[in-house]
Amino acid sequence: MDSLCRGVFAGNSRELSIRSCFPSLFQAEQTHRSVLLGLLLGAGQSPQPDSALIRQARAERWSQWSLRGGLETLPQALNTHLTSRGVSVLRGQPVCGLSLQAEGRWKVSLGDGSLEADHVISAVPASVLSRLLPAQAAPLARALSTIAAVSVAVVNLQYRGAHLPVQGFGHLVPSSEDPGVLGIVYDSVAFPEQDGSPPGLRVTVMLGGSWLQTLEARGTVLSQELFQQQAQQAAAAQLGLKGPPSHCLVHLHKNCIPQYTLGHWQKLEAATQFLASQRLPLTLAGASYKGVAVNDCIESGRQAAARVLGAEPNS
């Protein structure tokens, strides 16, 4: 579980909640008193959403997906879709606070103005939202403020004329072997059509865990050179890629992965009960609550919209 928790949540398996991080495993054990037996027999999962795309994915046995132009084209396409239908998308407008008006509407304070809304769907990190809420929502703010997040450095390396010693999606690294390297994704194996021309071997090294937390606590300068050196050393030691890469991209994503620590489900339950009891026109969505992956966030947004519209989540 150590490697799995590091690979998915960049976290410590001793601190994370299996119930919240891997609900299918938890449900399997609860139903059949055995994770393996539960997975084999099925854990009585609720009906899954259905669509033409989902049926295609099941029929073709997809294990992962990407987009031809990269995942950044997803928010770009969403922006185009929304603006073409008259939706206002405000950029460079930091939200400074939320306050409730006498008539029950929200006043959203922005960097250079404000707007009013009948309902707010928040997809920002829980800890960020906790600092925006008004005094009337102090119990909710306290619960959300305890949902922490960790940082991850992502290093993309490309090698000319190199070959991997193994085939697969990638590998995860237990903390006992390398506290800094979470895992390496073999991008050229997973999505060879994105190798470019001339083709080169692409891998992505993910750095984080206690190593990065220690550096942050010490106030160490987190330079691109530091992460590139660490990533190249990992690629050389674990995959035999000893030559210098032809291309390298380094991105440090600060506080990017929420941590579902022990008791996370109780925090969500308390938040849900408070919103219901106070009848606050606020819906929580995003990675801080029930899944950190892209698919989880898409589903979270879909369900949030359905709740606001009063529709069935699967409709």
Tab-separated table of C-alpha atoms in Angstrom:
chain	number	residue	atom	x	y	z
A	1	MET	CA	0.000	0.000	0.000
A	2	ASP	CA	2.945	2.337	0.547
A	3	SER	CA	3.767	2.562	-3.162
A	4	LEU	CA	0.104	2.837	-4.156
A	5	CYS	CA	-0.565	5.668	-1.701
A	6	ARG	CA	2.542	7.507	-2.884
A	7	GLY	CA	1.695	7.020	-6.554
A	8	VAL	CA	-1.921	8.187	-6.314
A	9	PHE	CA	-1.873	10.647	-3.407
A	10	ALA	CA	1.852	11.390	-2.957
A	11	GLY	CA	1.103	10.677	0.686
A	12	ASN	CA	1.976	8.525	3.679
A	13	SER	CA	0.072	5.236	3.840
A	14	ARG	CA	0.112	5.422	7.639
A	15	GLU	CA	-1.799	8.700	7.586
A	16	LEU	CA	-4.247	8.208	4.709
A	17	SER	CA	-7.726	6.717	5.020
A	18	ILE	CA	-8.361	3.600	2.950
A	19	ARG	CA	-12.091	4.248	3.275
A	20	SER	CA	-11.767	7.638	1.568
A	21	CYS	CA	-8.790	7.052	-0.738
A	22	PHE	CA	-9.740	3.626	-2.090
A	23	PRO	CA	-13.471	3.181	-1.412
A	24	SER	CA	-13.760	0.058	-3.586
A	25	LEU	CA	-11.173	-1.733	-1.428
A	26	PHE	CA	-12.912	-0.604	1.748
A	27	GLN	CA	-16.319	-1.714	0.459
A	28	ALA	CA	-14.927	-5.083	-0.639
A	29	GLU	CA	-13.519	-5.740	2.823
A	30	GLN	CA	-16.688	-4.561	4.561
A	31	THR	CA	-18.928	-6.736	2.395
A	32	HIS	CA	-16.906	-9.965	2.350
A	33	ARG	CA	-14.410	-9.432	5.199
A	34	SER	CA	-11.654	-9.833	2.618
A	35	VAL	CA	-10.334	-7.373	0.051
A	36	LEU	CA	-9.404	-10.076	-2.474
A	37	LEU	CA	-12.640	-12.009	-2.023
A	38	GLY	CA	-14.658	-8.824	-2.241
A	39	LEU	CA	-12.967	-7.768	-5.481
A	40	LEU	CA	-13.525	-11.217	-6.986
A	41	LEU	CA	-17.187	-11.486	-5.992
A	42	GLY	CA	-18.080	-7.837	-6.302
A	43	ALA	CA	-18.794	-5.478	-3.452
A	44	GLY	CA	-22.341	-4.523	-4.319
A	45	GLN	CA	-21.415	-1.286	-6.052
A	46	SER	CA	-24.121	1.190	-6.984
A	47	PRO	CA	-25.171	1.474	-10.658
A	48	GLN	CA	-22.548	3.185	-12.783
A	49	PRO	CA	-23.253	6.107	-15.146
A	50	ASP	CA	-23.909	5.072	-18.727
A	51	SER	CA	-23.177	6.830	-22.020
A	52	ALA	CA	-21.925	6.020	-25.510
A	53	LEU	CA	-18.374	6.963	-24.499
A	54	ILE	CA	-18.488	4.765	-21.386
A	55	ARG	CA	-19.793	1.824	-23.410
A	56	GLN	CA	-16.985	2.314	-25.934
A	57	ALA	CA	-14.367	2.451	-23.169
A	58	ARG	CA	-15.679	-0.779	-21.657
A	59	ALA	CA	-15.904	-2.554	-25.004
A	60	GLU	CA	-12.360	-1.549	-25.975
A	61	ARG	CA	-11.040	-2.180	-22.430
A	62	TRP	CA	-9.459	1.236	-21.973
A	63	SER	CA	-6.964	1.398	-19.115
A	64	GLN	CA	-6.115	5.082	-19.513
A	65	TRP	CA	-6.906	7.965	-21.834
A	66	SER	CA	-5.381	11.200	-23.039
A	67	LEU	CA	-6.061	13.875	-25.663
A	68	ARG	CA	-4.142	14.429	-28.902
A	69	GLY	CA	-3.116	17.944	-27.943
A	70	GLY	CA	-2.530	17.138	-24.283
A	71	LEU	CA	-4.877	17.431	-21.311
A	72	GLU	CA	-4.715	21.224	-21.433
A	73	THR	CA	-7.045	21.058	-24.423
A	74	LEU	CA	-9.825	19.874	-22.085
A	75	PRO	CA	-10.212	23.180	-20.170
A	76	GLN	CA	-9.621	25.050	-23.430
A	77	ALA	CA	-12.496	23.188	-25.083
A	78	LEU	CA	-14.714	23.761	-22.042
A	79	ASN	CA	-13.967	27.480	-22.190
A	80	THR	CA	-14.841	27.615	-25.900
A	81	HIS	CA	-18.025	25.622	-25.340
A	82	LEU	CA	-19.198	27.856	-22.484
A	83	THR	CA	-18.328	31.242	-23.960
A	84	SER	CA	-19.995	30.331	-27.253
A	85	ARG	CA	-23.205	29.871	-25.266
A	86	GLY	CA	-23.060	33.200	-23.497
A	87	VAL	CA	-21.423	32.110	-20.234
A	88	SER	CA	-19.139	34.747	-18.693
A	89	VAL	CA	-15.718	33.353	-17.784
A	90	LEU	CA	-13.762	35.745	-15.561
A	91	ARG	CA	-9.971	35.425	-15.648
A	92	GLY	CA	-7.430	37.142	-13.458
A	93	GLN	CA	-10.162	37.855	-10.922
A	94	PRO	CA	-9.105	36.426	-7.550
A	95	VAL	CA	-11.969	35.740	-5.154
A	96	CYS	CA	-11.306	37.602	-1.904
A	97	GLY	CA	-14.330	36.499	0.095
A	98	LEU	CA	-17.925	35.298	0.232
A	99	SER	CA	-20.678	37.000	2.219
A	100	LEU	CA	-24.381	36.248	2.583
A	101	GLN	CA	-26.864	38.979	1.783
A	102	ALA	CA	-30.162	39.517	3.619
A	103	GLU	CA	-32.131	37.893	0.811
A	104	GLY	CA	-29.977	34.750	0.971
A	105	ARG	CA	-27.845	35.459	-2.097
A	106	TRP	CA	-24.063	35.419	-2.143
A	107	LYS	CA	-21.898	38.458	-2.620
A	108	VAL	CA	-18.631	37.324	-4.182
A	109	SER	CA	-15.858	39.846	-3.546
A	110	LEU	CA	-13.299	39.985	-6.365
A	111	GLY	CA	-9.985	41.737	-6.735
A	112	ASP	CA	-11.499	44.815	-8.354
A	113	GLY	CA	-15.220	44.497	-7.735
A	114	SER	CA	-17.938	42.045	-6.769
A	115	LEU	CA	-20.829	40.046	-8.151
A	116	GLU	CA	-23.946	38.420	-6.728
A	117	ALA	CA	-24.998	34.813	-7.163
A	118	ASP	CA	-28.010	32.710	-6.225
A	119	HIS	CA	-25.778	29.665	-5.770
A	120	VAL	CA	-22.035	29.025	-5.630
A	121	ILE	CA	-20.332	25.810	-6.740
A	122	SER	CA	-16.823	25.814	-5.311
A	123	ALA	CA	-14.139	23.682	-6.953
A	124	VAL	CA	-11.175	25.416	-5.294
A	125	PRO	CA	-9.154	23.487	-2.675
A	126	ALA	CA	-11.022	23.038	0.605
A	127	SER	CA	-8.417	24.952	2.605
A	128	VAL	CA	-8.720	27.912	0.213
A	129	LEU	CA	-12.513	27.934	0.473
A	130	SER	CA	-12.264	27.838	4.274
A	131	ARG	CA	-10.558	31.248	4.205
A	132	LEU	CA	-13.255	32.764	1.984
A	133	LEU	CA	-16.330	31.763	3.979
A	134	PRO	CA	-18.230	34.251	6.162
A	135	ALA	CA	-18.483	34.074	9.956
A	136	GLN	CA	-21.901	32.376	9.712
A	137	ALA	CA	-20.158	29.364	8.167
A	138	ALA	CA	-17.389	29.050	10.773
A	139	PRO	CA	-18.116	25.349	11.549
A	140	LEU	CA	-17.843	24.533	7.845
A	141	ALA	CA	-14.654	26.571	7.511
A	142	ARG	CA	-13.063	24.696	10.422
A	143	ALA	CA	-13.810	21.320	8.833
A	144	LEU	CA	-12.516	22.368	5.416
A	145	SER	CA	-9.348	23.944	6.814
A	146	THR	CA	-8.174	20.537	8.051
A	147	ILE	CA	-8.094	19.024	4.537
A	148	ALA	CA	-4.431	19.570	3.728
A	149	ALA	CA	-2.595	19.061	0.434
A	150	VAL	CA	0.937	18.158	-0.648
A	151	SER	CA	3.178	19.410	-3.439
A	152	VAL	CA	4.522	17.347	-6.345
A	153	ALA	CA	7.294	18.120	-8.811
A	154	VAL	CA	6.704	16.659	-12.288
A	155	VAL	CA	9.735	16.256	-14.552
A	156	ASN	CA	9.246	15.301	-18.224
A	157	LEU	CA	12.357	13.807	-19.827
A	158	GLN	CA	12.928	12.920	-23.480
A	159	TYR	CA	15.844	10.777	-24.700
A	160	ARG	CA	16.950	10.305	-28.305
A	161	GLY	CA	17.806	6.776	-29.388
A	162	ALA	CA	17.095	5.268	-25.968
A	163	HIS	CA	15.039	2.187	-25.127
A	164	LEU	CA	13.273	1.041	-21.992
A	165	PRO	CA	14.376	-2.242	-20.403
A	166	VAL	CA	10.723	-3.074	-19.627
A	167	GLN	CA	7.313	-2.345	-21.106
A	168	GLY	CA	4.266	-1.082	-19.246
A	169	PHE	CA	2.507	2.027	-18.005
A	170	GLY	CA	5.205	2.814	-15.458
A	171	HIS	CA	6.305	1.921	-11.948
A	172	LEU	CA	5.864	3.206	-8.406
A	173	VAL	CA	8.645	3.491	-5.855
A	174	PRO	CA	8.214	2.577	-2.159
A	175	SER	CA	9.426	5.129	0.355
A	176	SER	CA	11.932	2.615	1.734
A	177	GLU	CA	13.822	2.651	-1.588
A	178	ASP	CA	13.718	6.335	-2.514
A	179	PRO	CA	11.822	8.828	-0.328
A	180	GLY	CA	11.908	11.472	-3.062
A	181	VAL	CA	10.761	9.580	-6.165
A	182	LEU	CA	7.082	8.655	-6.192
A	183	GLY	CA	7.148	6.877	-9.533
A	184	ILE	CA	7.974	7.050	-13.231
A	185	VAL	CA	5.436	6.942	-16.070
A	186	TYR	CA	6.565	5.468	-19.408
A	187	ASP	CA	4.825	8.010	-21.626
A	188	SER	CA	6.155	6.539	-24.866
A	189	VAL	CA	4.596	3.179	-24.027
A	190	ALA	CA	1.255	4.549	-22.826
A	191	PHE	CA	0.820	7.087	-25.639
A	192	PRO	CA	3.381	6.458	-28.424
A	193	GLU	CA	1.439	8.663	-30.850
A	194	GLN	CA	2.577	11.700	-28.841
A	195	ASP	CA	6.305	10.992	-29.242
A	196	GLY	CA	6.659	13.603	-31.981
A	197	SER	CA	9.001	13.571	-34.963
A	198	PRO	CA	11.671	12.360	-34.863
A	199	PRO	CA	10.377	10.094	-32.102
A	200	GLY	CA	12.118	10.052	-28.753
A	201	LEU	CA	11.667	8.055	-25.574
A	202	ARG	CA	9.558	10.035	-23.086
A	203	VAL	CA	9.212	9.404	-19.361
A	204	THR	CA	7.704	11.444	-16.538
A	205	VAL	CA	9.318	11.375	-13.108
A	206	MET	CA	7.146	12.399	-10.151
A	207	LEU	CA	8.928	13.746	-7.080
A	208	GLY	CA	7.392	14.437	-3.694
A	209	GLY	CA	6.720	12.637	-0.442
A	210	SER	CA	8.675	13.184	2.752
A	211	TRP	CA	11.754	14.297	0.780
A	212	LEU	CA	9.946	17.292	-0.685
A	213	GLN	CA	8.141	18.024	2.585
A	214	THR	CA	11.504	18.147	4.371
A	215	LEU	CA	12.932	20.526	1.771
A	216	GLU	CA	9.891	22.799	2.092
A	217	ALA	CA	10.122	22.784	5.896
A	218	ARG	CA	13.802	23.742	5.733
A	219	GLY	CA	13.090	26.624	3.383
A	220	THR	CA	15.324	25.087	0.711
A	221	VAL	CA	15.305	26.829	-2.662
A	222	LEU	CA	13.263	24.483	-4.855
A	223	SER	CA	15.000	25.129	-8.166
A	224	GLN	CA	14.339	23.475	-11.513
A	225	GLU	CA	17.959	22.300	-11.498
A	226	LEU	CA	17.386	20.428	-8.235
A	227	PHE	CA	14.352	18.570	-9.561
A	228	GLN	CA	15.960	17.832	-12.934
A	229	GLN	CA	19.040	16.377	-11.263
A	230	GLN	CA	16.924	14.197	-8.963
A	231	ALA	CA	14.793	12.997	-11.886
A	232	GLN	CA	17.763	12.167	-14.118
A	233	GLN	CA	19.393	10.218	-11.310
A	234	ALA	CA	16.191	8.221	-10.827
A	235	ALA	CA	15.843	7.514	-14.572
A	236	ALA	CA	19.462	6.372	-14.721
A	237	ALA	CA	19.320	4.170	-11.627
A	238	GLN	CA	15.884	2.633	-12.219
A	239	LEU	CA	15.671	2.456	-16.032
A	240	GLY	CA	19.275	2.623	-17.188
A	241	LEU	CA	18.769	5.961	-18.982
A	242	LYS	CA	22.242	7.258	-18.234
A	243	GLY	CA	22.737	9.757	-21.045
A	244	PRO	CA	21.591	13.379	-20.846
A	245	PRO	CA	18.012	13.997	-22.005
A	246	SER	CA	17.423	15.908	-25.227
A	247	HIS	CA	14.540	17.796	-23.630
A	248	CYS	CA	13.457	18.425	-20.057
A	249	LEU	CA	10.437	20.194	-18.569
A	250	VAL	CA	10.073	20.808	-14.830
A	251	HIS	CA	6.901	21.913	-13.062
A	252	LEU	CA	6.412	22.224	-9.303
A	253	HIS	CA	2.732	21.933	-8.426
A	254	LYS	CA	2.266	23.475	-4.991
A	255	ASN	CA	-0.334	21.887	-2.710
A	256	CYS	CA	-1.831	20.062	-5.675
A	257	ILE	CA	-2.995	16.755	-4.175
A	258	PRO	CA	-5.424	16.813	-1.227
A	259	GLN	CA	-4.744	14.317	1.547
A	260	TYR	CA	-7.657	12.155	2.659
A	261	THR	CA	-6.333	11.413	6.123
A	262	LEU	CA	-8.042	9.311	8.802
A	263	GLY	CA	-11.472	10.720	9.546
A	264	HIS	CA	-11.839	12.368	6.130
A	265	TRP	CA	-15.297	10.886	5.595
A	266	GLN	CA	-16.436	12.361	8.909
A	267	LYS	CA	-15.309	15.824	7.783
A	268	LEU	CA	-17.353	15.454	4.601
A	269	GLU	CA	-20.362	14.257	6.560
A	270	ALA	CA	-20.111	17.219	8.933
A	271	ALA	CA	-19.816	19.617	5.983
A	272	THR	CA	-22.823	18.080	4.230
A	273	GLN	CA	-24.949	18.221	7.373
A	274	PHE	CA	-24.009	21.853	8.025
A	275	LEU	CA	-24.865	22.921	4.475
A	276	ALA	CA	-28.214	21.141	4.722
A	277	SER	CA	-29.124	22.448	8.183
A	278	GLN	CA	-28.230	26.038	7.303
A	279	ARG	CA	-29.645	25.755	3.783
A	280	LEU	CA	-26.590	27.482	2.396
A	281	PRO	CA	-26.681	27.904	-1.401
A	282	LEU	CA	-23.218	26.347	-1.685
A	283	THR	CA	-22.122	23.108	-3.358
A	284	LEU	CA	-18.691	21.537	-2.884
A	285	ALA	CA	-16.894	19.979	-5.843
A	286	GLY	CA	-13.346	19.219	-6.930
A	287	ALA	CA	-10.397	17.154	-5.783
A	288	SER	CA	-10.630	17.889	-2.051
A	289	TYR	CA	-13.527	15.570	-1.353
A	290	LYS	CA	-14.111	12.274	-3.170
A	291	GLY	CA	-11.272	11.664	-5.609
A	292	VAL	CA	-8.173	13.458	-6.871
A	293	ALA	CA	-7.931	12.091	-10.433
A	294	VAL	CA	-9.185	13.911	-13.535
A	295	ASN	CA	-12.040	11.418	-13.916
A	296	ASP	CA	-13.029	11.955	-10.272
A	297	CYS	CA	-13.090	15.728	-10.720
A	298	ILE	CA	-15.206	15.477	-13.869
A	299	GLU	CA	-17.685	13.244	-12.040
A	300	SER	CA	-17.673	15.580	-9.034
A	301	GLY	CA	-18.580	18.521	-11.261
A	302	ARG	CA	-21.295	16.539	-13.029
A	303	GLN	CA	-22.904	15.552	-9.744
A	304	ALA	CA	-22.629	19.095	-8.380
A	305	ALA	CA	-24.453	20.477	-11.415
A	306	ALA	CA	-27.129	17.793	-11.105
A	307	ARG	CA	-27.739	18.640	-7.446
A	308	VAL	CA	-28.095	22.349	-8.177
A	309	LEU	CA	-30.508	21.640	-11.035
A	310	GLY	CA	-32.457	19.118	-8.988
A	311	ALA	CA	-31.763	16.371	-11.512
A	312	GLU	CA	-30.714	12.773	-11.010
A	313	PRO	CA	-26.867	12.496	-11.030
A	314	ASN	CA	-26.989	9.746	-13.678
A	315	SER	CA	-29.368	11.587	-16.008
